[in-house]
């Protein structure tokens, strides 16, 4: 059955904290509009993969998530030459496309910036696990304990200014909190 013929299902709107519901038919075009220039099928495939991965990510332990963060930091630390070469190609393409010098500076990586990105991931490792924390609770008169416990959201989609460090920061925060993520840097 194609997605057009499925019955409209409520989609929880988290954006802007409205907590309102809208149908999938209303939500999907609005969300896809932020991915202008990207094929709709490609966006659907990426989002479907993130949704499929979310339950497994939610079940990971603190140690597993921290190990992934450390592996990311180590890969950055060990890949400076490769990352800087790719960044130079991106900067050259940006200059040819007419990006401003300010934008090119925001996109420019150097060894110090890469060390900072890796250090940011390691800072996340040092933070307490945000999952499984009891936010509040109470006991009912019948003795039943009721607790509000922090859990992953599932999939986080983020559109942001295209800075290489923000990409890593966003991915790291999603991993630390047991969430899958779909990231989209700006097109400028």
PDB file of N, CA and C in Angstrom, residues 57-110:
ATOM      1  N   UNK A  57      18.494   1.552  19.263  1.00  0.00           N
ATOM      2  CA  UNK A  57      19.283   2.591  19.930  1.00  0.00           C
ATOM      3  C   UNK A  57      18.748   2.877  21.328  1.00  0.00           C
ATOM      4  N   UNK A  58      17.442   2.850  21.478  1.00  0.00           N
ATOM      5  CA  UNK A  58      16.835   3.130  22.779  1.00  0.00           C
ATOM      6  C   UNK A  58      17.209   2.071  23.818  1.00  0.00           C
ATOM      7  N   UNK A  59      17.512   0.863  23.366  1.00  0.00           N
ATOM      8  CA  UNK A  59      17.853  -0.232  24.286  1.00  0.00           C
ATOM      9  C   UNK A  59      19.343  -0.305  24.618  1.00  0.00           C
ATOM     10  N   UNK A  60      20.156   0.558  24.033  1.00  0.00           N
ATOM     11  CA  UNK A  60      21.594   0.490  24.305  1.00  0.00           C
ATOM     12  C   UNK A  60      21.905   0.956  25.713  1.00  0.00           C
ATOM     13  N   UNK A  61      22.980   0.419  26.244  1.00  0.00           N
ATOM     14  CA  UNK A  61      23.410   0.807  27.598  1.00  0.00           C
ATOM     15  C   UNK A  61      24.231   2.089  27.542  1.00  0.00           C
ATOM     16  N   UNK A  62      24.420   2.684  28.697  1.00  0.00           N
ATOM     17  CA  UNK A  62      25.282   3.862  28.795  1.00  0.00           C
ATOM     18  C   UNK A  62      26.669   3.531  28.264  1.00  0.00           C
ATOM     19  N   UNK A  63      27.204   2.392  28.655  1.00  0.00           N
ATOM     20  CA  UNK A  63      28.551   2.001  28.220  1.00  0.00           C
ATOM     21  C   UNK A  63      28.618   1.861  26.705  1.00  0.00           C
ATOM     22  N   UNK A  64      27.585   1.305  26.090  1.00  0.00           N
ATOM     23  CA  UNK A  64      27.579   1.149  24.634  1.00  0.00           C
ATOM     24  C   UNK A  64      27.537   2.519  23.946  1.00  0.00           C
ATOM     25  N   UNK A  65      26.677   3.405  24.413  1.00  0.00           N
ATOM     26  CA  UNK A  65      26.577   4.733  23.809  1.00  0.00           C
ATOM     27  C   UNK A  65      27.878   5.514  24.004  1.00  0.00           C
ATOM     28  N   UNK A  66      28.463   5.423  25.184  1.00  0.00           N
ATOM     29  CA  UNK A  66      29.729   6.114  25.434  1.00  0.00           C
ATOM     30  C   UNK A  66      30.855   5.533  24.581  1.00  0.00           C
ATOM     31  N   UNK A  67      30.832   4.230  24.334  1.00  0.00           N
ATOM     32  CA  UNK A  67      31.844   3.606  23.468  1.00  0.00           C
ATOM     33  C   UNK A  67      31.722   4.129  22.032  1.00  0.00           C
ATOM     34  N   UNK A  68      30.498   4.334  21.562  1.00  0.00           N
ATOM     35  CA  UNK A  68      30.298   4.894  20.224  1.00  0.00           C
ATOM     36  C   UNK A  68      30.848   6.318  20.173  1.00  0.00           C
ATOM     37  N   UNK A  69      30.565   7.100  21.202  1.00  0.00           N
ATOM     38  CA  UNK A  69      31.080   8.471  21.247  1.00  0.00           C
ATOM     39  C   UNK A  69      32.606   8.484  21.248  1.00  0.00           C
ATOM     40  N   UNK A  70      33.213   7.580  22.002  1.00  0.00           N
ATOM     41  CA  UNK A  70      34.674   7.503  22.031  1.00  0.00           C
ATOM     42  C   UNK A  70      35.214   7.070  20.674  1.00  0.00           C
ATOM     43  N   UNK A  71      34.536   6.133  20.016  1.00  0.00           N
ATOM     44  CA  UNK A  71      34.967   5.698  18.686  1.00  0.00           C
ATOM     45  C   UNK A  71      34.875   6.852  17.685  1.00  0.00           C
ATOM     46  N   UNK A  72      33.827   7.654  17.785  1.00  0.00           N
ATOM     47  CA  UNK A  72      33.709   8.824  16.910  1.00  0.00           C
ATOM     48  C   UNK A  72      34.863   9.794  17.157  1.00  0.00           C
ATOM     49  N   UNK A  73      35.141  10.072  18.440  1.00  0.00           N
ATOM     50  CA  UNK A  73      36.225  11.000  18.786  1.00  0.00           C
ATOM     51  C   UNK A  73      37.570  10.457  18.300  1.00  0.00           C
ATOM     52  N   UNK A  74      37.799   9.171  18.489  1.00  0.00           N
ATOM     53  CA  UNK A  74      39.056   8.562  18.052  1.00  0.00           C
ATOM     54  C   UNK A  74      39.192   8.610  16.532  1.00  0.00           C
ATOM     55  N   UNK A  75      38.091   8.402  15.827  1.00  0.00           N
ATOM     56  CA  UNK A  75      38.125   8.461  14.357  1.00  0.00           C
ATOM     57  C   UNK A  75      38.461   9.868  13.890  1.00  0.00           C
ATOM     58  N   UNK A  76      37.911  10.857  14.553  1.00  0.00           N
ATOM     59  CA  UNK A  76      38.242  12.247  14.210  1.00  0.00           C
ATOM     60  C   UNK A  76      39.714  12.513  14.507  1.00  0.00           C
ATOM     61  N   UNK A  77      40.157  12.106  15.690  1.00  0.00           N
ATOM     62  CA  UNK A  77      41.568  12.304  16.065  1.00  0.00           C
ATOM     63  C   UNK A  77      42.517  11.627  15.087  1.00  0.00           C
ATOM     64  N   UNK A  78      42.160  10.432  14.627  1.00  0.00           N
ATOM     65  CA  UNK A  78      43.033   9.683  13.735  1.00  0.00           C
ATOM     66  C   UNK A  78      42.865  10.009  12.267  1.00  0.00           C
ATOM     67  N   UNK A  79      41.883  10.829  11.939  1.00  0.00           N
ATOM     68  CA  UNK A  79      41.596  11.102  10.537  1.00  0.00           C
ATOM     69  C   UNK A  79      41.776  12.549  10.124  1.00  0.00           C
ATOM     70  N   UNK A  80      42.614  13.293  10.856  1.00  0.00           N
ATOM     71  CA  UNK A  80      42.779  14.713  10.552  1.00  0.00           C
ATOM     72  C   UNK A  80      43.120  14.961   9.084  1.00  0.00           C
ATOM     73  N   UNK A  81      44.089  14.231   8.547  1.00  0.00           N
ATOM     74  CA  UNK A  81      44.505  14.478   7.162  1.00  0.00           C
ATOM     75  C   UNK A  81      43.353  14.270   6.183  1.00  0.00           C
ATOM     76  N   UNK A  82      42.647  13.173   6.345  1.00  0.00           N
ATOM     77  CA  UNK A  82      41.525  12.858   5.455  1.00  0.00           C
ATOM     78  C   UNK A  82      40.400  13.896   5.594  1.00  0.00           C
ATOM     79  N   UNK A  83      40.079  14.254   6.824  1.00  0.00           N
ATOM     80  CA  UNK A  83      38.997  15.220   7.079  1.00  0.00           C
ATOM     81  C   UNK A  83      39.380  16.594   6.539  1.00  0.00           C
ATOM     82  N   UNK A  84      40.618  17.021   6.778  1.00  0.00           N
ATOM     83  CA  UNK A  84      41.053  18.339   6.310  1.00  0.00           C
ATOM     84  C   UNK A  84      41.115  18.398   4.783  1.00  0.00           C
ATOM     85  N   UNK A  85      41.503  17.295   4.139  1.00  0.00           N
ATOM     86  CA  UNK A  85      41.516  17.258   2.673  1.00  0.00           C
ATOM     87  C   UNK A  85      40.095  17.386   2.120  1.00  0.00           C
ATOM     88  N   UNK A  86      39.143  16.679   2.712  1.00  0.00           N
ATOM     89  CA  UNK A  86      37.743  16.785   2.275  1.00  0.00           C
ATOM     90  C   UNK A  86      37.213  18.191   2.534  1.00  0.00           C
ATOM     91  N   UNK A  87      37.585  18.776   3.657  1.00  0.00           N
ATOM     92  CA  UNK A  87      37.161  20.135   3.979  1.00  0.00           C
ATOM     93  C   UNK A  87      37.719  21.127   2.956  1.00  0.00           C
ATOM     94  N   UNK A  88      38.968  20.932   2.542  1.00  0.00           N
ATOM     95  CA  UNK A  88      39.553  21.818   1.519  1.00  0.00           C
ATOM     96  C   UNK A  88      38.758  21.727   0.214  1.00  0.00           C
ATOM     97  N   UNK A  89      38.359  20.526  -0.161  1.00  0.00           N
ATOM     98  CA  UNK A  89      37.541  20.364  -1.374  1.00  0.00           C
ATOM     99  C   UNK A  89      36.197  21.083  -1.217  1.00  0.00           C
ATOM    100  N   UNK A  90      35.582  20.950  -0.041  1.00  0.00           N
ATOM    101  CA  UNK A  90      34.304  21.636   0.212  1.00  0.00           C
ATOM    102  C   UNK A  90      34.473  23.151   0.159  1.00  0.00           C
ATOM    103  N   UNK A  91      35.556  23.660   0.740  1.00  0.00           N
ATOM    104  CA  UNK A  91      35.810  25.102   0.737  1.00  0.00           C
ATOM    105  C   UNK A  91      36.045  25.607  -0.688  1.00  0.00           C
ATOM    106  N   UNK A  92      36.780  24.842  -1.489  1.00  0.00           N
ATOM    107  CA  UNK A  92      37.012  25.226  -2.887  1.00  0.00           C
ATOM    108  C   UNK A  92      35.691  25.280  -3.650  1.00  0.00           C
ATOM    109  N   UNK A  93      34.848  24.281  -3.443  1.00  0.00           N
ATOM    110  CA  UNK A  93      33.543  24.258  -4.109  1.00  0.00           C
ATOM    111  C   UNK A  93      32.681  25.419  -3.627  1.00  0.00           C
ATOM    112  N   UNK A  94      32.755  25.727  -2.341  1.00  0.00           N
ATOM    113  CA  UNK A  94      31.999  26.852  -1.799  1.00  0.00           C
ATOM    114  C   UNK A  94      32.456  28.182  -2.359  1.00  0.00           C
ATOM    115  N   UNK A  95      33.764  28.343  -2.487  1.00  0.00           N
ATOM    116  CA  UNK A  95      34.298  29.577  -3.060  1.00  0.00           C
ATOM    117  C   UNK A  95      33.846  29.724  -4.511  1.00  0.00           C
ATOM    118  N   UNK A  96      33.882  28.619  -5.266  1.00  0.00           N
ATOM    119  CA  UNK A  96      33.421  28.649  -6.662  1.00  0.00           C
ATOM    120  C   UNK A  96      31.939  28.972  -6.753  1.00  0.00           C
ATOM    121  N   UNK A  97      31.170  28.546  -5.738  1.00  0.00           N
ATOM    122  CA  UNK A  97      29.729  28.812  -5.725  1.00  0.00           C
ATOM    123  C   UNK A  97      29.411  30.215  -5.224  1.00  0.00           C
ATOM    124  N   UNK A  98      30.437  30.947  -4.793  1.00  0.00           N
ATOM    125  CA  UNK A  98      30.215  32.325  -4.378  1.00  0.00           C
ATOM    126  C   UNK A  98      29.883  32.525  -2.910  1.00  0.00           C
ATOM    127  N   UNK A  99      30.200  31.564  -2.057  1.00  0.00           N
ATOM    128  CA  UNK A  99      29.949  31.749  -0.630  1.00  0.00           C
ATOM    129  C   UNK A  99      30.807  32.898  -0.099  1.00  0.00           C
ATOM    130  N   UNK A 100      30.267  33.603   0.868  1.00  0.00           N
ATOM    131  CA  UNK A 100      30.989  34.732   1.458  1.00  0.00           C
ATOM    132  C   UNK A 100      32.189  34.231   2.258  1.00  0.00           C
ATOM    133  N   UNK A 101      33.123  35.126   2.500  1.00  0.00           N
ATOM    134  CA  UNK A 101      34.301  34.746   3.287  1.00  0.00           C
ATOM    135  C   UNK A 101      33.894  34.377   4.711  1.00  0.00           C
ATOM    136  N   UNK A 102      32.866  35.026   5.241  1.00  0.00           N
ATOM    137  CA  UNK A 102      32.389  34.690   6.596  1.00  0.00           C
ATOM    138  C   UNK A 102      31.842  33.259   6.622  1.00  0.00           C
ATOM    139  N   UNK A 103      31.070  32.883   5.608  1.00  0.00           N
ATOM    140  CA  UNK A 103      30.523  31.526   5.546  1.00  0.00           C
ATOM    141  C   UNK A 103      31.643  30.512   5.364  1.00  0.00           C
ATOM    142  N   UNK A 104      32.587  30.818   4.513  1.00  0.00           N
ATOM    143  CA  UNK A 104      33.706  29.898   4.314  1.00  0.00           C
ATOM    144  C   UNK A 104      34.497  29.717   5.603  1.00  0.00           C
ATOM    145  N   UNK A 105      34.643  30.781   6.386  1.00  0.00           N
ATOM    146  CA  UNK A 105      35.353  30.651   7.657  1.00  0.00           C
ATOM    147  C   UNK A 105      34.593  29.736   8.612  1.00  0.00           C
ATOM    148  N   UNK A 106      33.266  29.834   8.627  1.00  0.00           N
ATOM    149  CA  UNK A 106      32.473  28.964   9.505  1.00  0.00           C
ATOM    150  C   UNK A 106      32.603  27.500   9.093  1.00  0.00           C
ATOM    151  N   UNK A 107      32.812  27.264   7.810  1.00  0.00           N
ATOM    152  CA  UNK A 107      32.944  25.900   7.308  1.00  0.00           C
ATOM    153  C   UNK A 107      34.375  25.363   7.411  1.00  0.00           C
ATOM    154  N   UNK A 108      35.342  26.266   7.583  1.00  0.00           N
ATOM    155  CA  UNK A 108      36.761  25.886   7.577  1.00  0.00           C
ATOM    156  C   UNK A 108      37.118  25.109   8.838  1.00  0.00           C
ATOM    157  N   UNK A 109      37.772  23.991   8.613  1.00  0.00           N
ATOM    158  CA  UNK A 109      38.301  23.188   9.712  1.00  0.00           C
ATOM    159  C   UNK A 109      39.819  23.310   9.735  1.00  0.00           C
ATOM    160  N   UNK A 110      40.372  23.196  10.925  1.00  0.00           N
ATOM    161  CA  UNK A 110      41.821  23.094  11.086  1.00  0.00           C
ATOM    162  C   UNK A 110      42.064  22.107  12.219  1.00  0.00           C
TER     163      UNK A 110
END
